[in-house]
Amino acid sequence: MTNMADHDILAFKCLNPECGKPIKLRRPAKSGIYPVTCPYCHIQKKLNIKGLDGFNETTVSDSCKNASDDQFVDNSNNEVIELKGDFVISSEYKFICPHCEKQELGFSSQKAGKKEFSCPTCKGKISLVVREKTMVVDSVDTVAMLKGKLVLLRRGWLNKDFHLGEGSYTVGRYDESEMSDISIKNDSGISRRSIKINVSLTSKGYVFKLTVLKATNPVLHNDSPLSLGESVSLNFGDTITLGKTRFRFEKDM
């Protein structure tokens, strides 16, 4: 592997004053004006960049220059690659460009809809669909006369019940250093404190409300994803999926 010289990497801050985040690019082989797109705010600026040809040839080996050329393969004429995934407004995401498979990109959007942008390194076009945050299922709390329970659904095993009396219950991955009220073993796809279920008793009956505490891994309510901080009222028969673990909310007879 050829060691990169200091001038192989071009580092600067985004010229958008509302962004200003640091950007690192491989220096192009030839000096010239290049369109550079910030991987965070996606604003494009044309910059006069000093290429490798502007440095002393003795300091740059042929193998290094070839490697740099490989980094700057122009993928602008390739078909647009649509990223599959769950992208929610106001959330930040990082991923590697699917064209050159080398440039790390950052993405965030305040508006829902289909977005298209280009990799600042290879100019390959990328698109994805951003959705609104999941709306609360009920505009008012659902009231039940009976108590409720979470039923852990197991394949080939007897289901396990977790009775929900009045109070607050956290649900998450088993971790001795940070125990949840309901801890699930053998599922690394669950956060240590993934959701909270609050049970309150009113003059009309019980109210059960689920709130997302950690959304690093998907939290599904009736197979619809919930984002960090979102809450839904639980109805008997609802399903809750955390990682590979699935619960059903049932009446506690």
mmCIF file of N, CA and C in Angstrom, residues 150-207:
data_model
loop_
_atom_site.group_PDB
_atom_site.id
_atom_site.type_symbol
_atom_site.label_atom_id
_atom_site.label_comp_id
_atom_site.label_asym_id
_atom_site.label_seq_id
_atom_site.Cartn_x
_atom_site.Cartn_y
_atom_site.Cartn_z
ATOM 1 N N LEU A 150 -47.839 -7.057 28.158
ATOM 2 C CA LEU A 150 -47.045 -7.316 26.974
ATOM 3 C C LEU A 150 -46.791 -8.806 26.880
ATOM 4 N N VAL A 151 -47.019 -9.375 25.719
ATOM 5 C CA VAL A 151 -46.779 -10.796 25.513
ATOM 6 C C VAL A 151 -45.592 -10.942 24.564
ATOM 7 N N LEU A 152 -44.503 -11.528 25.056
ATOM 8 C CA LEU A 152 -43.328 -11.783 24.230
ATOM 9 C C LEU A 152 -43.602 -13.015 23.386
ATOM 10 N N LEU A 153 -43.630 -12.839 22.066
ATOM 11 C CA LEU A 153 -43.963 -13.921 21.152
ATOM 12 C C LEU A 153 -42.705 -14.709 20.810
ATOM 13 N N ARG A 154 -42.721 -15.982 21.093
ATOM 14 C CA ARG A 154 -41.555 -16.830 20.875
ATOM 15 C C ARG A 154 -41.871 -17.928 19.870
ATOM 16 N N ARG A 155 -40.911 -18.228 19.014
ATOM 17 C CA ARG A 155 -41.061 -19.331 18.069
ATOM 18 C C ARG A 155 -40.661 -20.632 18.735
ATOM 19 N N GLY A 156 -41.567 -21.557 18.760
ATOM 20 C CA GLY A 156 -41.246 -22.872 19.311
ATOM 21 C C GLY A 156 -41.157 -22.883 20.825
ATOM 22 N N TRP A 157 -41.432 -21.735 21.481
ATOM 23 C CA TRP A 157 -41.375 -21.664 22.936
ATOM 24 C C TRP A 157 -42.695 -21.090 23.430
ATOM 25 N N LEU A 158 -42.977 -21.306 24.706
ATOM 26 C CA LEU A 158 -44.155 -20.702 25.301
ATOM 27 C C LEU A 158 -43.965 -19.191 25.373
ATOM 28 N N ASN A 159 -45.012 -18.458 25.028
ATOM 29 C CA ASN A 159 -44.941 -16.999 25.118
ATOM 30 C C ASN A 159 -44.764 -16.582 26.576
ATOM 31 N N LYS A 160 -44.177 -15.401 26.770
ATOM 32 C CA LYS A 160 -43.953 -14.899 28.120
ATOM 33 C C LYS A 160 -44.728 -13.611 28.331
ATOM 34 N N ASP A 161 -45.439 -13.512 29.456
ATOM 35 C CA ASP A 161 -46.258 -12.347 29.752
ATOM 36 C C ASP A 161 -45.526 -11.376 30.676
ATOM 37 N N PHE A 162 -45.700 -10.091 30.407
ATOM 38 C CA PHE A 162 -45.207 -9.033 31.290
ATOM 39 C C PHE A 162 -46.418 -8.182 31.669
ATOM 40 N N HIS A 163 -46.839 -8.275 32.911
ATOM 41 C CA HIS A 163 -48.029 -7.581 33.378
ATOM 42 C C HIS A 163 -47.721 -6.104 33.611
ATOM 43 N N LEU A 164 -48.619 -5.249 33.154
ATOM 44 C CA LEU A 164 -48.410 -3.809 33.206
ATOM 45 C C LEU A 164 -49.408 -3.163 34.165
ATOM 46 N N GLY A 165 -48.973 -2.983 35.407
ATOM 47 C CA GLY A 165 -49.794 -2.245 36.353
ATOM 48 C C GLY A 165 -49.585 -0.756 36.182
ATOM 49 N N GLU A 166 -50.193 0.038 37.021
ATOM 50 C CA GLU A 166 -50.049 1.481 36.930
ATOM 51 C C GLU A 166 -48.594 1.870 37.184
ATOM 52 N N GLY A 167 -48.037 2.715 36.322
ATOM 53 C CA GLY A 167 -46.643 3.119 36.451
ATOM 54 C C GLY A 167 -45.957 3.228 35.099
ATOM 55 N N SER A 168 -44.625 3.263 35.115
ATOM 56 C CA SER A 168 -43.839 3.417 33.897
ATOM 57 C C SER A 168 -42.865 2.259 33.757
ATOM 58 N N TYR A 169 -42.733 1.706 32.540
ATOM 59 C CA TYR A 169 -41.897 0.533 32.283
ATOM 60 C C TYR A 169 -40.989 0.802 31.084
ATOM 61 N N THR A 170 -39.683 0.601 31.265
ATOM 62 C CA THR A 170 -38.757 0.675 30.136
ATOM 63 C C THR A 170 -38.528 -0.727 29.590
ATOM 64 N N VAL A 171 -38.360 -0.818 28.270
ATOM 65 C CA VAL A 171 -38.130 -2.095 27.596
ATOM 66 C C VAL A 171 -36.853 -1.965 26.782
ATOM 67 N N GLY A 172 -35.941 -2.925 26.916
ATOM 68 C CA GLY A 172 -34.694 -2.852 26.165
ATOM 69 C C GLY A 172 -33.878 -4.126 26.243
ATOM 70 N N ARG A 173 -32.684 -4.070 25.638
ATOM 71 C CA ARG A 173 -31.780 -5.224 25.623
ATOM 72 C C ARG A 173 -31.208 -5.453 27.012
ATOM 73 N N TYR A 174 -31.033 -6.709 27.379
ATOM 74 C CA TYR A 174 -30.473 -7.060 28.680
ATOM 75 C C TYR A 174 -29.043 -6.538 28.802
ATOM 76 N N ASP A 175 -28.799 -5.788 29.858
ATOM 77 C CA ASP A 175 -27.473 -5.248 30.129
ATOM 78 C C ASP A 175 -27.377 -5.002 31.627
ATOM 79 N N GLU A 176 -26.467 -5.705 32.278
ATOM 80 C CA GLU A 176 -26.376 -5.611 33.726
ATOM 81 C C GLU A 176 -26.038 -4.203 34.200
ATOM 82 N N SER A 177 -25.340 -3.430 33.375
ATOM 83 C CA SER A 177 -24.937 -2.085 33.782
ATOM 84 C C SER A 177 -26.067 -1.067 33.620
ATOM 85 N N GLU A 178 -27.071 -1.392 32.845
ATOM 86 C CA GLU A 178 -28.186 -0.469 32.605
ATOM 87 C C GLU A 178 -29.447 -1.278 32.350
ATOM 88 N N MET A 179 -30.022 -1.784 33.415
ATOM 89 C CA MET A 179 -31.153 -2.695 33.309
ATOM 90 C C MET A 179 -32.449 -1.948 33.005
ATOM 91 N N SER A 180 -33.220 -2.479 32.079
ATOM 92 C CA SER A 180 -34.565 -1.983 31.834
ATOM 93 C C SER A 180 -35.538 -2.760 32.710
ATOM 94 N N ASP A 181 -36.749 -2.234 32.856
ATOM 95 C CA ASP A 181 -37.760 -2.947 33.638
ATOM 96 C C ASP A 181 -38.116 -4.273 32.970
ATOM 97 N N ILE A 182 -38.147 -4.253 31.643
ATOM 98 C CA ILE A 182 -38.357 -5.479 30.868
ATOM 99 C C ILE A 182 -37.134 -5.653 29.989
ATOM 100 N N SER A 183 -36.263 -6.584 30.346
ATOM 101 C CA SER A 183 -34.991 -6.776 29.638
ATOM 102 C C SER A 183 -35.053 -8.033 28.782
ATOM 103 N N ILE A 184 -34.616 -7.899 27.525
ATOM 104 C CA ILE A 184 -34.672 -9.001 26.570
ATOM 105 C C ILE A 184 -33.259 -9.469 26.254
ATOM 106 N N LYS A 185 -33.017 -10.761 26.418
ATOM 107 C CA LYS A 185 -31.711 -11.341 26.134
ATOM 108 C C LYS A 185 -31.634 -11.838 24.689
ATOM 109 N N ASN A 186 -30.397 -11.950 24.208
ATOM 110 C CA ASN A 186 -30.102 -12.597 22.928
ATOM 111 C C ASN A 186 -30.705 -11.879 21.713
ATOM 112 N N ASP A 187 -30.767 -10.558 21.774
ATOM 113 C CA ASP A 187 -31.193 -9.782 20.609
ATOM 114 C C ASP A 187 -30.386 -8.482 20.587
ATOM 115 N N SER A 188 -29.295 -8.487 19.820
ATOM 116 C CA SER A 188 -28.410 -7.317 19.759
ATOM 117 C C SER A 188 -29.033 -6.166 18.979
ATOM 118 N N GLY A 189 -30.167 -6.418 18.319
ATOM 119 C CA GLY A 189 -30.825 -5.367 17.545
ATOM 120 C C GLY A 189 -31.692 -4.444 18.383
ATOM 121 N N ILE A 190 -31.756 -4.691 19.692
ATOM 122 C CA ILE A 190 -32.544 -3.846 20.587
ATOM 123 C C ILE A 190 -31.611 -2.918 21.344
ATOM 124 N N SER A 191 -31.971 -1.667 21.470
ATOM 125 C CA SER A 191 -31.206 -0.736 22.300
ATOM 126 C C SER A 191 -31.409 -1.084 23.768
ATOM 127 N N ARG A 192 -30.468 -0.660 24.605
ATOM 128 C CA ARG A 192 -30.556 -1.001 26.027
ATOM 129 C C ARG A 192 -31.795 -0.399 26.683
ATOM 130 N N ARG A 193 -32.197 0.760 26.238
ATOM 131 C CA ARG A 193 -33.445 1.381 26.700
ATOM 132 C C ARG A 193 -34.165 1.864 25.445
ATOM 133 N N SER A 194 -34.974 0.988 24.868
ATOM 134 C CA SER A 194 -35.555 1.241 23.558
ATOM 135 C C SER A 194 -36.865 2.028 23.634
ATOM 136 N N ILE A 195 -37.791 1.578 24.465
ATOM 137 C CA ILE A 195 -39.087 2.235 24.570
ATOM 138 C C ILE A 195 -39.507 2.346 26.031
ATOM 139 N N LYS A 196 -40.483 3.200 26.274
ATOM 140 C CA LYS A 196 -41.088 3.310 27.599
ATOM 141 C C LYS A 196 -42.593 3.176 27.435
ATOM 142 N N ILE A 197 -43.225 2.391 28.314
ATOM 143 C CA ILE A 197 -44.681 2.266 28.321
ATOM 144 C C ILE A 197 -45.191 2.849 29.634
ATOM 145 N N ASN A 198 -46.012 3.862 29.520
ATOM 146 C CA ASN A 198 -46.576 4.515 30.704
ATOM 147 C C ASN A 198 -48.031 4.077 30.864
ATOM 148 N N VAL A 199 -48.369 3.616 32.059
ATOM 149 C CA VAL A 199 -49.723 3.163 32.370
ATOM 150 C C VAL A 199 -50.295 4.095 33.436
ATOM 151 N N SER A 200 -51.364 4.768 33.098
ATOM 152 C CA SER A 200 -52.001 5.674 34.057
ATOM 153 C C SER A 200 -53.469 5.304 34.220
ATOM 154 N N LEU A 201 -53.978 5.494 35.418
ATOM 155 C CA LEU A 201 -55.372 5.176 35.742
ATOM 156 C C LEU A 201 -56.150 6.478 35.865
ATOM 157 N N THR A 202 -57.160 6.647 35.024
ATOM 158 C CA THR A 202 -58.019 7.830 35.052
ATOM 159 C C THR A 202 -59.394 7.442 35.579
ATOM 160 N N SER A 203 -60.259 8.413 35.694
ATOM 161 C CA SER A 203 -61.618 8.142 36.170
ATOM 162 C C SER A 203 -62.408 7.287 35.187
ATOM 163 N N LYS A 204 -61.924 7.227 33.931
ATOM 164 C CA LYS A 204 -62.632 6.439 32.907
ATOM 165 C C LYS A 204 -61.995 5.084 32.649
ATOM 166 N N GLY A 205 -60.771 4.884 33.142
ATOM 167 C CA GLY A 205 -60.100 3.611 32.920
ATOM 168 C C GLY A 205 -58.595 3.788 32.745
ATOM 169 N N TYR A 206 -57.956 2.759 32.192
ATOM 170 C CA TYR A 206 -56.504 2.761 32.021
ATOM 171 C C TYR A 206 -56.113 3.352 30.666
ATOM 172 N N VAL A 207 -55.004 4.091 30.689
ATOM 173 C CA VAL A 207 -54.432 4.643 29.462
ATOM 174 C C VAL A 207 -53.024 4.069 29.315
#
